[in-house]
Short mmCIF file of C-alpha atoms in Angstrom, two decimals:
data_model
loop_
_atom_site.label_atom_id
_atom_site.label_comp_id
_atom_site.label_asym_id
_atom_site.label_seq_id
_atom_site.Cartn_x
_atom_site.Cartn_y
_atom_site.Cartn_z
CA PRO X 1 -18.47 57.17 120.76
CA ARG X 2 -18.23 55.90 117.22
CA TRP X 3 -15.60 53.30 118.07
CA ARG X 4 -17.89 51.80 120.72
CA LEU X 5 -20.64 51.42 118.12
CA VAL X 6 -18.19 49.86 115.66
CA ARG X 7 -16.89 47.50 118.34
CA GLN X 8 -20.42 46.44 119.27
CA ALA X 9 -21.27 45.75 115.62
CA LEU X 10 -18.03 43.78 115.12
CA VAL X 11 -18.62 41.69 118.24
CA GLU X 12 -22.10 40.78 117.02
CA SER X 13 -20.74 39.92 113.57
CA VAL X 14 -17.86 37.79 114.92
CA ILE X 15 -20.18 35.93 117.30
CA LEU X 16 -22.45 35.04 114.38
CA ALA X 17 -19.44 33.96 112.30
CA LEU X 18 -18.02 31.82 115.11
CA ALA X 19 -21.42 30.17 115.60
CA GLY X 20 -21.45 29.38 111.89
CA GLY X 21 -17.91 28.03 112.10
CA ALA X 22 -18.85 25.78 115.02
CA ALA X 23 -21.83 24.41 113.10
CA ALA X 24 -19.60 23.94 110.06
CA ALA X 25 -17.04 22.00 112.10
CA LEU X 26 -19.79 19.69 113.34
CA LEU X 27 -21.08 19.12 109.80
CA ALA X 28 -17.51 18.63 108.59
CA SER X 29 -16.89 15.89 111.15
CA TRP X 30 -19.87 13.98 109.80
CA GLY X 31 -18.91 14.76 106.22
CA VAL X 32 -15.32 13.57 106.62
CA HIS X 33 -16.55 10.30 108.13
CA LEU X 34 -18.91 9.89 105.17
CA LEU X 35 -16.21 10.68 102.61
CA VAL X 36 -13.73 8.27 104.20
CA ARG X 37 -16.29 5.47 104.22
CA ALA X 38 -17.23 6.11 100.61
CA ALA X 39 -13.64 6.42 99.36
CA PRO X 40 -12.16 3.56 97.32
CA PRO X 41 -9.26 1.72 98.94
CA GLU X 42 -6.89 3.04 96.26
CA VAL X 43 -6.97 6.52 97.81
CA PRO X 44 -3.61 6.85 99.61
CA ARG X 45 -3.68 7.21 103.40
CA ILE X 46 -7.45 7.47 103.44
CA ALA X 47 -7.55 6.27 107.06
CA ASP X 48 -5.44 9.27 108.14
CA ILE X 49 -8.01 11.82 106.97
CA ARG X 50 -9.69 13.34 110.01
CA LEU X 51 -10.43 16.60 111.77
CA ASP X 52 -7.66 17.64 114.17
CA LEU X 53 -6.83 20.68 116.27
CA THR X 54 -5.07 22.36 113.34
CA VAL X 55 -8.17 22.14 111.17
CA LEU X 56 -10.39 23.40 113.97
CA ALA X 57 -8.00 26.29 114.68
CA VAL X 58 -7.99 27.28 111.01
CA THR X 59 -11.79 27.07 110.98
CA ALA X 60 -11.98 29.40 113.97
CA LEU X 61 -9.57 31.88 112.39
CA VAL X 62 -11.43 31.86 109.08
CA SER X 63 -14.72 32.39 110.91
CA MET X 64 -13.34 35.35 112.84
CA ALA X 65 -11.81 36.79 109.68
CA ALA X 66 -15.16 36.46 107.88
CA GLY X 67 -16.93 38.17 110.77
CA VAL X 68 -14.49 41.10 110.70
CA LEU X 69 -14.26 41.31 106.91
CA PHE X 70 -17.99 41.45 106.31
CA GLY X 71 -18.95 43.17 109.55
CA LEU X 72 -16.48 46.06 109.45
CA PRO X 73 -17.80 47.86 106.34
CA ALA X 74 -21.36 47.75 107.66
CA ALA X 75 -20.25 48.84 111.13
CA LEU X 76 -18.30 51.83 109.78
CA SER X 77 -21.04 52.89 107.38
CA ARG X 78 -23.77 52.83 110.05
CA SER X 79 -21.95 54.38 113.01
CA GLY X 80 -21.59 58.04 112.00
CA ALA X 81 -23.75 60.73 113.59
CA ALA X 82 -24.96 61.96 110.19
CA VAL X 83 -26.16 58.49 109.34
CA VAL X 84 -28.00 58.19 112.65
CA ILE X 85 -29.80 61.48 112.09
CA GLN X 86 -30.61 60.42 108.53
CA ASP X 87 -32.09 57.13 109.77
CA LEU X 88 -34.19 58.92 112.38
CA HIS X 89 -35.69 61.36 109.90
CA ALA X 90 -35.63 59.47 106.59
CA ALA X 91 -39.36 58.81 106.47
CA THR X 92 -39.31 58.85 102.69
CA THR X 93 -36.19 56.81 102.05
CA ARG X 94 -36.51 53.50 100.30
CA THR X 95 -34.47 51.54 102.87
CA THR X 96 -32.33 52.24 105.90
CA ALA X 97 -29.32 50.72 104.13
CA GLY X 98 -27.13 52.65 101.75
CA VAL X 99 -26.70 51.83 98.08
CA PRO X 100 -23.20 50.30 98.60
CA ALA X 101 -24.57 47.84 101.15
CA VAL X 102 -27.39 46.83 98.83
CA ARG X 103 -24.95 46.29 96.00
CA LEU X 104 -22.62 44.29 98.24
CA ARG X 105 -25.45 41.95 99.26
CA GLY X 106 -26.45 41.54 95.63
CA ALA X 107 -22.83 40.81 94.63
CA LEU X 108 -22.55 38.12 97.32
CA VAL X 109 -25.76 36.45 96.11
CA ILE X 110 -24.49 36.53 92.52
CA ALA X 111 -21.19 34.98 93.65
CA GLN X 112 -23.04 32.21 95.49
CA MET X 113 -25.18 31.49 92.45
CA SER X 114 -22.14 31.41 90.17
CA LEU X 115 -20.26 29.00 92.42
CA ALA X 116 -23.31 26.77 92.71
CA ILE X 117 -23.63 26.64 88.91
CA VAL X 118 -19.99 25.62 88.48
CA LEU X 119 -20.25 22.81 91.03
CA LEU X 120 -23.67 21.65 89.82
CA VAL X 121 -22.48 21.49 86.22
CA GLY X 122 -19.43 19.46 87.25
CA ALA X 123 -21.54 17.08 89.29
CA GLY X 124 -24.11 16.82 86.50
CA LEU X 125 -21.45 15.94 83.93
CA LEU X 126 -20.00 13.22 86.16
CA VAL X 127 -23.43 11.77 86.94
CA ARG X 128 -24.37 11.65 83.25
CA SER X 129 -21.02 10.04 82.52
CA LEU X 130 -21.65 7.38 85.17
CA ARG X 131 -25.08 6.65 83.73
CA ARG X 132 -23.57 6.19 80.28
CA LEU X 133 -20.88 3.96 81.72
CA ILE X 134 -23.30 1.79 83.69
CA ALA X 135 -25.35 1.27 80.53
CA VAL X 136 -22.35 -0.21 78.69
CA ASP X 137 -22.71 -3.90 77.85
CA PRO X 138 -19.95 -5.80 79.72
CA GLY X 139 -20.22 -8.76 77.36
CA PHE X 140 -21.62 -11.09 80.02
CA ASP X 141 -24.78 -11.32 82.09
CA PRO X 142 -24.18 -10.01 85.66
CA VAL X 143 -27.72 -10.86 86.84
CA ASN X 144 -27.66 -13.47 89.65
CA LEU X 145 -23.90 -13.83 89.20
CA SER X 146 -21.57 -13.96 92.21
CA ALA X 147 -17.87 -14.63 92.65
CA VAL X 148 -15.76 -16.23 95.38
CA THR X 149 -11.96 -15.95 95.41
CA ILE X 150 -10.00 -18.95 96.65
CA THR X 151 -6.26 -19.00 97.35
CA LEU X 152 -4.37 -22.28 97.64
CA PRO X 153 -1.37 -22.47 100.02
CA PRO X 154 1.72 -22.79 97.79
CA ALA X 155 3.41 -25.29 100.12
CA ALA X 156 0.46 -27.69 100.05
CA TYR X 157 -0.18 -27.28 96.30
CA PRO X 158 3.24 -26.85 94.69
CA ASP X 159 2.41 -28.18 91.22
CA SER X 160 -0.28 -27.89 88.56
CA LEU X 161 -1.61 -31.44 89.04
CA ARG X 162 -2.62 -30.84 92.65
CA ARG X 163 -4.10 -27.44 91.90
CA VAL X 164 -6.14 -28.74 88.98
CA ALA X 165 -7.37 -31.70 91.03
CA PHE X 166 -8.49 -29.42 93.88
CA TYR X 167 -10.43 -27.02 91.69
CA GLU X 168 -12.05 -29.79 89.66
CA ARG X 169 -13.27 -31.55 92.80
CA LEU X 170 -14.54 -28.21 94.16
CA LEU X 171 -16.43 -27.52 90.94
CA GLU X 172 -18.09 -30.94 91.14
CA ARG X 173 -19.30 -30.18 94.66
CA VAL X 174 -20.43 -26.64 93.90
CA ARG X 175 -22.43 -27.58 90.81
CA THR X 176 -24.52 -29.99 92.85
CA MET X 177 -25.36 -27.44 95.54
CA PRO X 178 -29.04 -26.48 95.78
CA GLY X 179 -29.75 -23.12 94.17
CA VAL X 180 -26.61 -23.11 91.98
CA GLN X 181 -27.47 -23.11 88.29
CA SER X 182 -23.94 -23.12 86.85
CA ALA X 183 -20.37 -22.53 87.95
CA GLY X 184 -16.93 -21.97 86.50
CA ILE X 185 -13.52 -20.62 87.41
CA ILE X 186 -11.24 -17.96 86.01
CA SER X 187 -7.81 -16.68 86.97
CA TRP X 188 -8.81 -12.98 87.01
CA LEU X 189 -12.38 -11.77 87.16
CA PRO X 190 -13.59 -9.36 84.49
CA MET X 191 -13.04 -5.72 85.46
CA THR X 192 -10.09 -6.71 87.65
CA PRO X 193 -6.94 -4.72 86.86
CA SER X 194 -4.13 -7.14 86.07
CA ASN X 195 -1.03 -7.42 83.97
CA ALA X 196 -2.00 -10.89 82.76
CA SER X 197 -1.03 -10.39 79.15
CA THR X 198 1.34 -12.11 76.78
CA THR X 199 2.94 -11.60 73.42
CA LEU X 200 2.25 -14.15 70.72
CA THR X 201 3.10 -14.88 67.11
CA VAL X 202 1.03 -16.59 64.45
CA VAL X 203 2.60 -19.79 63.18
CA GLY X 204 3.33 -19.61 59.46
CA ARG X 205 3.88 -15.87 59.39
CA PRO X 206 7.22 -14.03 59.40
CA GLU X 207 8.67 -13.31 62.80
CA PRO X 208 7.71 -9.75 63.88
CA ALA X 209 10.39 -7.17 64.49
CA PRO X 210 11.54 -6.73 68.11
CA GLY X 211 8.83 -4.93 70.05
CA GLN X 212 6.26 -5.42 67.27
CA ALA X 213 4.80 -8.75 68.44
CA SER X 214 1.05 -8.86 68.99
CA ALA X 215 -0.17 -8.77 72.58
CA ALA X 216 -3.27 -10.26 74.15
CA ALA X 217 -4.77 -10.60 77.60
CA ILE X 218 -4.66 -14.16 78.88
CA ARG X 219 -7.11 -15.85 81.22
CA LEU X 220 -7.17 -19.34 82.67
CA VAL X 221 -10.69 -20.79 82.65
CA ASP X 222 -12.47 -24.12 82.89
CA PRO X 223 -14.97 -25.43 80.30
CA GLY X 224 -17.94 -24.24 82.40
CA TYR X 225 -16.83 -20.62 82.65
CA PHE X 226 -18.47 -19.38 79.45
CA ALA X 227 -21.81 -20.98 80.33
CA ALA X 228 -21.75 -19.52 83.85
CA MET X 229 -20.98 -16.04 82.48
CA ARG X 230 -23.35 -16.50 79.53
CA ILE X 231 -20.69 -15.55 77.04
CA PRO X 232 -21.88 -17.02 73.74
CA LEU X 233 -19.72 -19.18 71.50
CA LYS X 234 -19.47 -17.60 68.05
CA ARG X 235 -17.40 -20.12 66.13
CA GLY X 236 -15.74 -23.51 66.58
CA ARG X 237 -15.98 -25.31 69.92
CA SER X 238 -15.61 -24.35 73.53
CA LEU X 239 -13.05 -25.82 75.91
CA ALA X 240 -13.63 -29.42 76.93
CA PRO X 241 -12.77 -31.53 80.00
CA SER X 242 -10.31 -33.43 77.80
CA ASP X 243 -8.21 -30.27 77.37
CA ARG X 244 -5.82 -31.01 80.19
CA ILE X 245 -2.21 -31.76 81.00
CA GLY X 246 -0.80 -34.15 78.41
CA SER X 247 -3.17 -33.15 75.61
CA ALA X 248 -2.36 -30.85 72.72
CA PRO X 249 -2.38 -27.19 73.80
CA VAL X 250 -5.58 -25.41 72.73
CA ALA X 251 -7.21 -22.07 73.40
CA VAL X 252 -10.38 -20.12 72.77
CA ILE X 253 -10.03 -16.50 71.70
CA SER X 254 -12.29 -13.44 71.76
CA GLU X 255 -13.74 -11.83 68.66
CA ALA X 256 -11.45 -8.83 69.18
CA MET X 257 -8.42 -11.10 68.90
CA ALA X 258 -9.85 -12.79 65.81
CA ARG X 259 -10.36 -9.41 64.17
CA LYS X 260 -6.87 -8.29 65.05
CA LEU X 261 -4.88 -11.34 63.98
CA TRP X 262 -7.11 -12.85 61.30
CA PRO X 263 -9.18 -10.07 59.72
CA GLY X 264 -11.49 -11.60 57.14
CA GLU X 265 -10.13 -15.08 57.84
CA ASP X 266 -11.28 -18.09 59.85
CA PRO X 267 -9.09 -18.39 62.97
CA ILE X 268 -10.29 -21.93 63.77
CA GLY X 269 -7.43 -24.33 63.32
CA GLN X 270 -4.80 -21.59 63.31
CA HIS X 271 -1.80 -21.95 65.60
CA VAL X 272 -0.01 -19.35 67.72
CA LYS X 273 3.06 -19.39 69.90
CA VAL X 274 2.27 -17.98 73.32
CA GLU X 275 5.33 -16.45 74.92
CA TRP X 276 4.06 -16.92 78.47
CA TRP X 277 3.62 -20.73 78.46
CA HIS X 278 4.53 -22.17 75.13
CA PRO X 279 7.25 -20.07 73.50
CA THR X 280 8.23 -23.00 71.29
CA ALA X 281 5.18 -25.28 71.06
CA SER X 282 2.14 -23.98 69.18
CA VAL X 283 -1.35 -23.52 70.63
CA GLU X 284 -4.29 -24.38 68.40
CA ILE X 285 -7.25 -22.02 68.24
CA VAL X 286 -10.39 -24.16 68.61
CA GLY X 287 -13.10 -21.57 69.23
CA VAL X 288 -14.13 -17.93 69.21
CA VAL X 289 -16.37 -16.42 71.90
CA ALA X 290 -18.10 -13.05 72.08
CA ASP X 291 -16.14 -10.11 73.38
CA SER X 292 -16.31 -9.31 77.09
CA ARG X 293 -14.78 -6.39 78.93
CA HIS X 294 -11.94 -7.45 81.17
CA ASP X 295 -10.24 -4.08 81.73
CA GLY X 296 -13.26 -1.97 82.69
CA LEU X 297 -16.50 -0.71 81.24
CA ASP X 298 -14.74 2.31 79.78
CA ALA X 299 -12.10 0.19 78.01
CA GLU X 300 -12.31 -1.19 74.51
CA PHE X 301 -12.73 -4.91 73.97
CA ALA X 302 -9.22 -6.27 74.36
CA PRO X 303 -7.90 -9.25 72.38
CA THR X 304 -8.14 -12.10 74.88
CA LEU X 305 -6.89 -15.66 74.86
CA PHE X 306 -8.72 -18.12 77.15
CA TYR X 307 -6.49 -21.01 78.10
CA PRO X 308 -7.74 -24.23 79.81
CA PHE X 309 -6.55 -24.10 83.39
CA ALA X 310 -6.31 -27.91 83.45
CA GLN X 311 -3.50 -27.91 80.90
CA GLU X 312 -1.10 -25.85 82.97
CA SER X 313 -2.33 -24.08 86.09
CA ARG X 314 0.33 -21.84 87.53
CA GLN X 315 -2.24 -19.87 89.47
CA ILE X 316 -2.69 -20.51 93.20
CA ARG X 317 -5.53 -17.98 93.30
CA MET X 318 -8.67 -18.51 91.24
CA SER X 319 -12.13 -16.97 91.27
CA LEU X 320 -15.19 -19.18 91.35
CA VAL X 321 -18.15 -17.68 89.46
CA LEU X 322 -21.60 -18.93 90.47
CA ARG X 323 -24.92 -18.24 88.80
CA SER X 324 -27.45 -18.47 91.58
CA THR X 325 -30.36 -16.60 93.12
CA LEU X 326 -28.96 -17.26 96.60
CA PRO X 327 -27.62 -14.25 98.55
CA PRO X 328 -23.82 -13.84 98.73
CA ALA X 329 -23.75 -14.70 102.45
CA THR X 330 -25.39 -18.07 101.79
CA LEU X 331 -23.05 -18.81 98.90
CA THR X 332 -20.06 -17.92 101.06
CA ARG X 333 -21.19 -20.30 103.77
CA MET X 334 -21.83 -23.13 101.30
CA VAL X 335 -18.53 -22.72 99.46
CA ARG X 336 -16.55 -22.48 102.69
CA ALA X 337 -18.17 -25.67 103.94
CA ALA X 338 -17.26 -27.46 100.71
CA VAL X 339 -13.68 -26.18 100.78
CA SER X 340 -13.29 -27.02 104.47
CA GLU X 341 -14.29 -30.62 103.79
CA MET X 342 -11.51 -30.81 101.19
CA ASP X 343 -8.85 -28.77 102.97
CA LYS X 344 -9.57 -26.68 106.06
CA ASP X 345 -6.39 -24.63 105.53
CA VAL X 346 -7.56 -23.10 102.24
CA PRO X 347 -8.86 -19.52 102.75
CA VAL X 348 -12.08 -18.47 101.03
CA ALA X 349 -13.00 -14.81 100.55
CA ASP X 350 -16.55 -13.55 100.97
CA ALA X 351 -18.76 -13.92 97.95
CA VAL X 352 -19.64 -10.73 96.11
CA THR X 353 -22.22 -10.13 93.44
CA MET X 354 -20.91 -9.22 90.03
CA TYR X 355 -22.80 -5.95 90.24
CA HIS X 356 -20.93 -5.13 93.46
CA HIS X 357 -17.64 -6.15 91.87
CA ILE X 358 -18.24 -3.91 88.85
CA ALA X 359 -19.22 -1.03 91.14
CA GLU X 360 -15.98 -1.43 93.09
CA MET X 361 -13.99 -1.36 89.87
CA MET X 362 -15.79 1.88 88.95
CA ALA X 363 -14.93 3.53 92.28
CA ASP X 364 -12.38 5.83 90.63
CA ARG X 365 -15.26 7.37 88.70
CA ARG X 366 -18.00 7.13 91.31
CA TYR X 367 -16.03 8.79 94.09
CA PRO X 368 -15.26 12.09 92.29
CA ALA X 369 -18.92 12.29 91.29
CA PHE X 370 -19.96 11.68 94.89
CA VAL X 371 -17.58 14.30 96.32
CA LEU X 372 -18.40 16.93 93.72
CA GLY X 373 -22.11 16.20 94.08
CA LEU X 374 -21.87 16.69 97.84
CA PHE X 375 -20.16 20.06 97.47
CA ALA X 376 -22.63 21.04 94.75
CA ALA X 377 -25.53 20.27 97.09
CA LEU X 378 -23.92 22.41 99.80
CA ALA X 379 -23.36 25.26 97.34
CA LEU X 380 -26.98 25.02 96.21
CA ALA X 381 -28.16 25.17 99.82
CA LEU X 382 -25.95 28.21 100.49
CA ALA X 383 -27.28 29.93 97.38
CA ALA X 384 -30.86 29.31 98.49
CA VAL X 385 -30.12 30.62 101.99
CA GLY X 386 -28.38 33.65 100.52
CA ILE X 387 -31.24 34.69 98.24
CA TYR X 388 -33.74 34.04 101.02
CA GLY X 389 -31.79 36.16 103.49
CA VAL X 390 -31.33 39.06 101.10
CA LEU X 391 -34.99 39.15 100.10
CA SER X 392 -36.21 38.78 103.69
CA TYR X 393 -34.02 41.67 104.79
CA THR X 394 -35.09 43.78 101.82
CA VAL X 395 -38.77 43.15 102.48
CA GLY X 396 -38.29 44.11 106.13
CA GLN X 397 -36.55 47.35 105.14
CA ARG X 398 -39.18 48.21 102.52
CA THR X 399 -42.24 47.49 104.64
CA ARG X 400 -43.35 51.13 104.74
CA GLU X 401 -42.73 51.60 101.03
CA ILE X 402 -44.77 48.49 100.24
CA GLY X 403 -47.55 49.75 102.53
CA VAL X 404 -47.64 53.06 100.66
CA ARG X 405 -47.79 51.24 97.32
CA VAL X 406 -50.67 49.08 98.50
CA ALA X 407 -52.50 52.11 99.92
CA LEU X 408 -52.16 53.82 96.53
CA GLY X 409 -53.75 50.89 94.74
CA ALA X 410 -50.99 48.35 94.12
CA ARG X 411 -52.32 44.81 94.02
CA PRO X 412 -50.66 41.91 95.90
CA ALA X 413 -49.68 40.44 92.52
CA ASP X 414 -47.80 43.66 91.71
CA VAL X 415 -45.91 43.52 95.00
CA LEU X 416 -45.18 39.84 94.48
CA ARG X 417 -43.85 40.50 90.98
CA THR X 418 -41.65 43.35 92.21
CA VAL X 419 -40.01 41.30 94.98
CA LEU X 420 -39.59 38.18 92.84
CA GLY X 421 -38.23 40.27 89.98
CA GLY X 422 -35.44 41.65 92.15
CA GLY X 423 -34.42 38.22 93.37
CA LEU X 424 -34.75 36.66 89.94
CA ARG X 425 -32.54 39.33 88.43
CA LEU X 426 -29.72 38.46 90.84
CA THR X 427 -30.25 34.77 90.16
CA LEU X 428 -30.08 35.13 86.39
CA ILE X 429 -26.92 37.25 86.56
CA GLY X 430 -25.32 34.59 88.76
CA VAL X 431 -26.48 31.83 86.41
CA ALA X 432 -25.02 33.63 83.39
CA LEU X 433 -21.65 34.28 85.04
CA GLY X 434 -21.56 30.78 86.56
CA GLY X 435 -22.42 29.21 83.21
CA MET X 436 -19.46 30.90 81.55
CA ALA X 437 -17.16 29.87 84.39
CA ALA X 438 -18.49 26.29 84.25
CA GLY X 439 -17.82 26.16 80.51
CA LEU X 440 -14.19 27.11 81.14
CA ALA X 441 -13.79 24.68 84.05
CA ALA X 442 -15.56 21.70 82.43
CA GLY X 443 -12.53 20.88 80.31
CA ALA X 444 -10.66 19.79 83.45
CA LEU X 445 -13.16 16.92 83.84
CA GLY X 446 -12.48 15.54 80.38
CA LYS X 447 -10.49 12.52 81.60
CA LEU X 448 -13.24 11.56 84.05
CA LEU X 449 -16.04 11.66 81.49
CA TYR X 450 -17.28 8.80 79.35
CA GLY X 451 -19.61 9.36 76.42
CA VAL X 452 -20.36 12.92 77.56
CA HIS X 453 -18.87 16.09 76.10
CA PRO X 454 -17.54 18.62 78.66
CA LEU X 455 -19.96 21.16 77.16
CA ASP X 456 -22.88 18.75 77.24
CA PRO X 457 -25.96 20.81 76.26
CA VAL X 458 -28.35 18.72 78.38
CA THR X 459 -26.37 19.37 81.56
CA PHE X 460 -25.92 23.06 80.78
CA ALA X 461 -29.66 23.34 80.18
CA ILE X 462 -30.93 21.39 83.20
CA VAL X 463 -28.59 22.81 85.87
CA PRO X 464 -29.66 26.47 85.44
CA LEU X 465 -33.31 25.42 85.53
CA VAL X 466 -32.69 23.54 88.79
CA LEU X 467 -30.92 26.51 90.33
CA VAL X 468 -33.61 28.97 89.23
CA GLY X 469 -36.28 26.63 90.62
CA VAL X 470 -34.54 26.38 93.98
CA ALA X 471 -34.06 30.16 94.05
CA LEU X 472 -37.77 30.70 93.34
CA LEU X 473 -38.65 28.40 96.21
CA ALA X 474 -36.33 30.39 98.49
CA MET X 475 -37.94 33.64 97.33
CA ALA X 476 -41.50 32.41 97.87
CA ALA X 477 -41.71 33.11 101.61
CA PRO X 478 -40.35 36.70 101.55
CA ALA X 479 -42.42 37.53 98.46
CA ARG X 480 -45.59 36.15 100.05
CA ARG X 481 -44.89 38.12 103.21
CA ALA X 482 -44.49 41.31 101.16
CA ALA X 483 -47.74 40.69 99.30
CA ARG X 484 -49.59 40.40 102.61
CA VAL X 485 -48.37 43.72 104.06
CA ASP X 486 -51.26 45.66 105.64
CA PRO X 487 -50.88 49.33 104.65
CA MET X 488 -52.46 50.58 107.90
CA VAL X 489 -50.03 48.58 110.02
CA ALA X 490 -47.06 49.67 107.91
CA LEU X 491 -47.98 53.36 108.05
CA ARG X 492 -48.93 53.29 111.74
CA SER X 493 -45.38 52.15 112.57
CA GLU X 494 -44.15 55.64 111.61
#
C-alpha cells in the first residue's frame, strides 16, 4: 500500500535526521565549551551557559521535524503506482527524480550558499576591523613590557606617606633585579577602563560656566614610568624624585591636553586648578609627553594629566610596569619575593605581558569576530557538503545518460564541463543572492567595526572567491567520477 511506502520513506528520513541531530549535539557540547572559554569575563552569566535536557529535547524535535518536512514530499512523490511504472520503463528519461525534486535540491543549495556568504562577509569585516585595530599605535612600546598589580591593605597603609614609602622601596628593589631594564608605576594601566578623570580650570582665565569646565584623564605615576613605557618627552621636563609631598604641586600633560587647553601656546609654566586634589591650589605644568591611548585602541587620544604619585598617593592599588625579556611567570616570582620581604600580607597579582593586557581589553571586539567566524566556517562546510551531495546524486542518476553521451563521442572534458557548470550555476546564484543579503545586513555591524566600511569592497570581493573555490573543490570528486564513466558499463546496466 502507498501509505506503507510513505511510512518506510519517512522512517528512513527521520532516522537520518536524528543521527544528524545526535552528531550536532556532540559538536555543540564541544563548541559551547570552546565559546565559554573564549568569552570575555564581561559577558553576563557566562558560566551558566551549557547544554541541558531542554536544549537536547529541542534538538531532537527539530531533527524529527526536519526529517518529516524534507522527507514527506519525496516520499509522497515517489510512492504512487504510476511513478513506479514510469521508473521501471523510463529508459530514456534524464533522471529518476522529477523536476520539482531537482528544483528543491537546487533551491536548498542556493540557500546554503547565500547563508554562507552572509556569515563569511560578517566574519571577514570583523577580522579586517581587528587587523586595523591591532595596527593602531598605542603611543608606547609594548615589546618586552609586563605589568604586575599590587594592592596595599588599607589598614596597614592608611596614609600617603606609608604608601609612597612602600612603592619607592619596591621600585628600588625591582630595578636592581637581573633581567629588568626599567620599571615604573601607574595608578591605572593603559587600556584599562576607569573613571579616573577630573575637571580643571586654567589659572588666569575666566571661570567657565557650570558644566563647561574642561575635563582630563588623570594618572598617578612615578618619574620612571615614561622611560619604562618609552613614552617620549616632547617639551619641558619629566617628573623628578623631588616632586613629592611638601613640594610645589606639578604635573606632566599629554600633547592632546596641550592642544586642547593651549592651542598654539607653550603650556610649560602654566598653572591649572585640579578639582580632584587641588581645587584651590594651582598645579604647575612642567612637561609635555607624547600621546598614549589610555581608553582603548579605538579611542581618540584623551587629554591626560600625569601627577607624581609621591606628592599625594590616595591609591592603594598600583600597577608596576617592567621592561624585561624575562617571562611573566619569572617576573611574578621575583616581584612576589621582593614584596614578601617587605610585607608578606601584600597581595601581588600574576604578571601579564602588555600584549596580553591589550588583547584582554579588546575582548569585546575579538569575541564577536570569533563567534561569527565559527558559524561562518560551519556554514561554509555545510555549503560544501550540500553542493557535493547534490552533484554526487545527480551524477548517479545520470550515469546512463553520461554513458550515452560518451558513446556518441563526448569527451571527458565535455562531461566535466557539463557537471561543473551545473554546480557552478547554483553556486553563483547563491553568491549573488547572499551578497545582496550581506550588503543589507552589514550595517548592523557598524558599531563593531574600526577603520572598515560595512560595504568594504575587499571583503565583498574576497569572500565570494573563497566560497566559489570551496564549492569547486566539493564539485571535483563528482565531476571526476562523471568524466570516468565507462559507456559499456553504463549501458550494460540497462
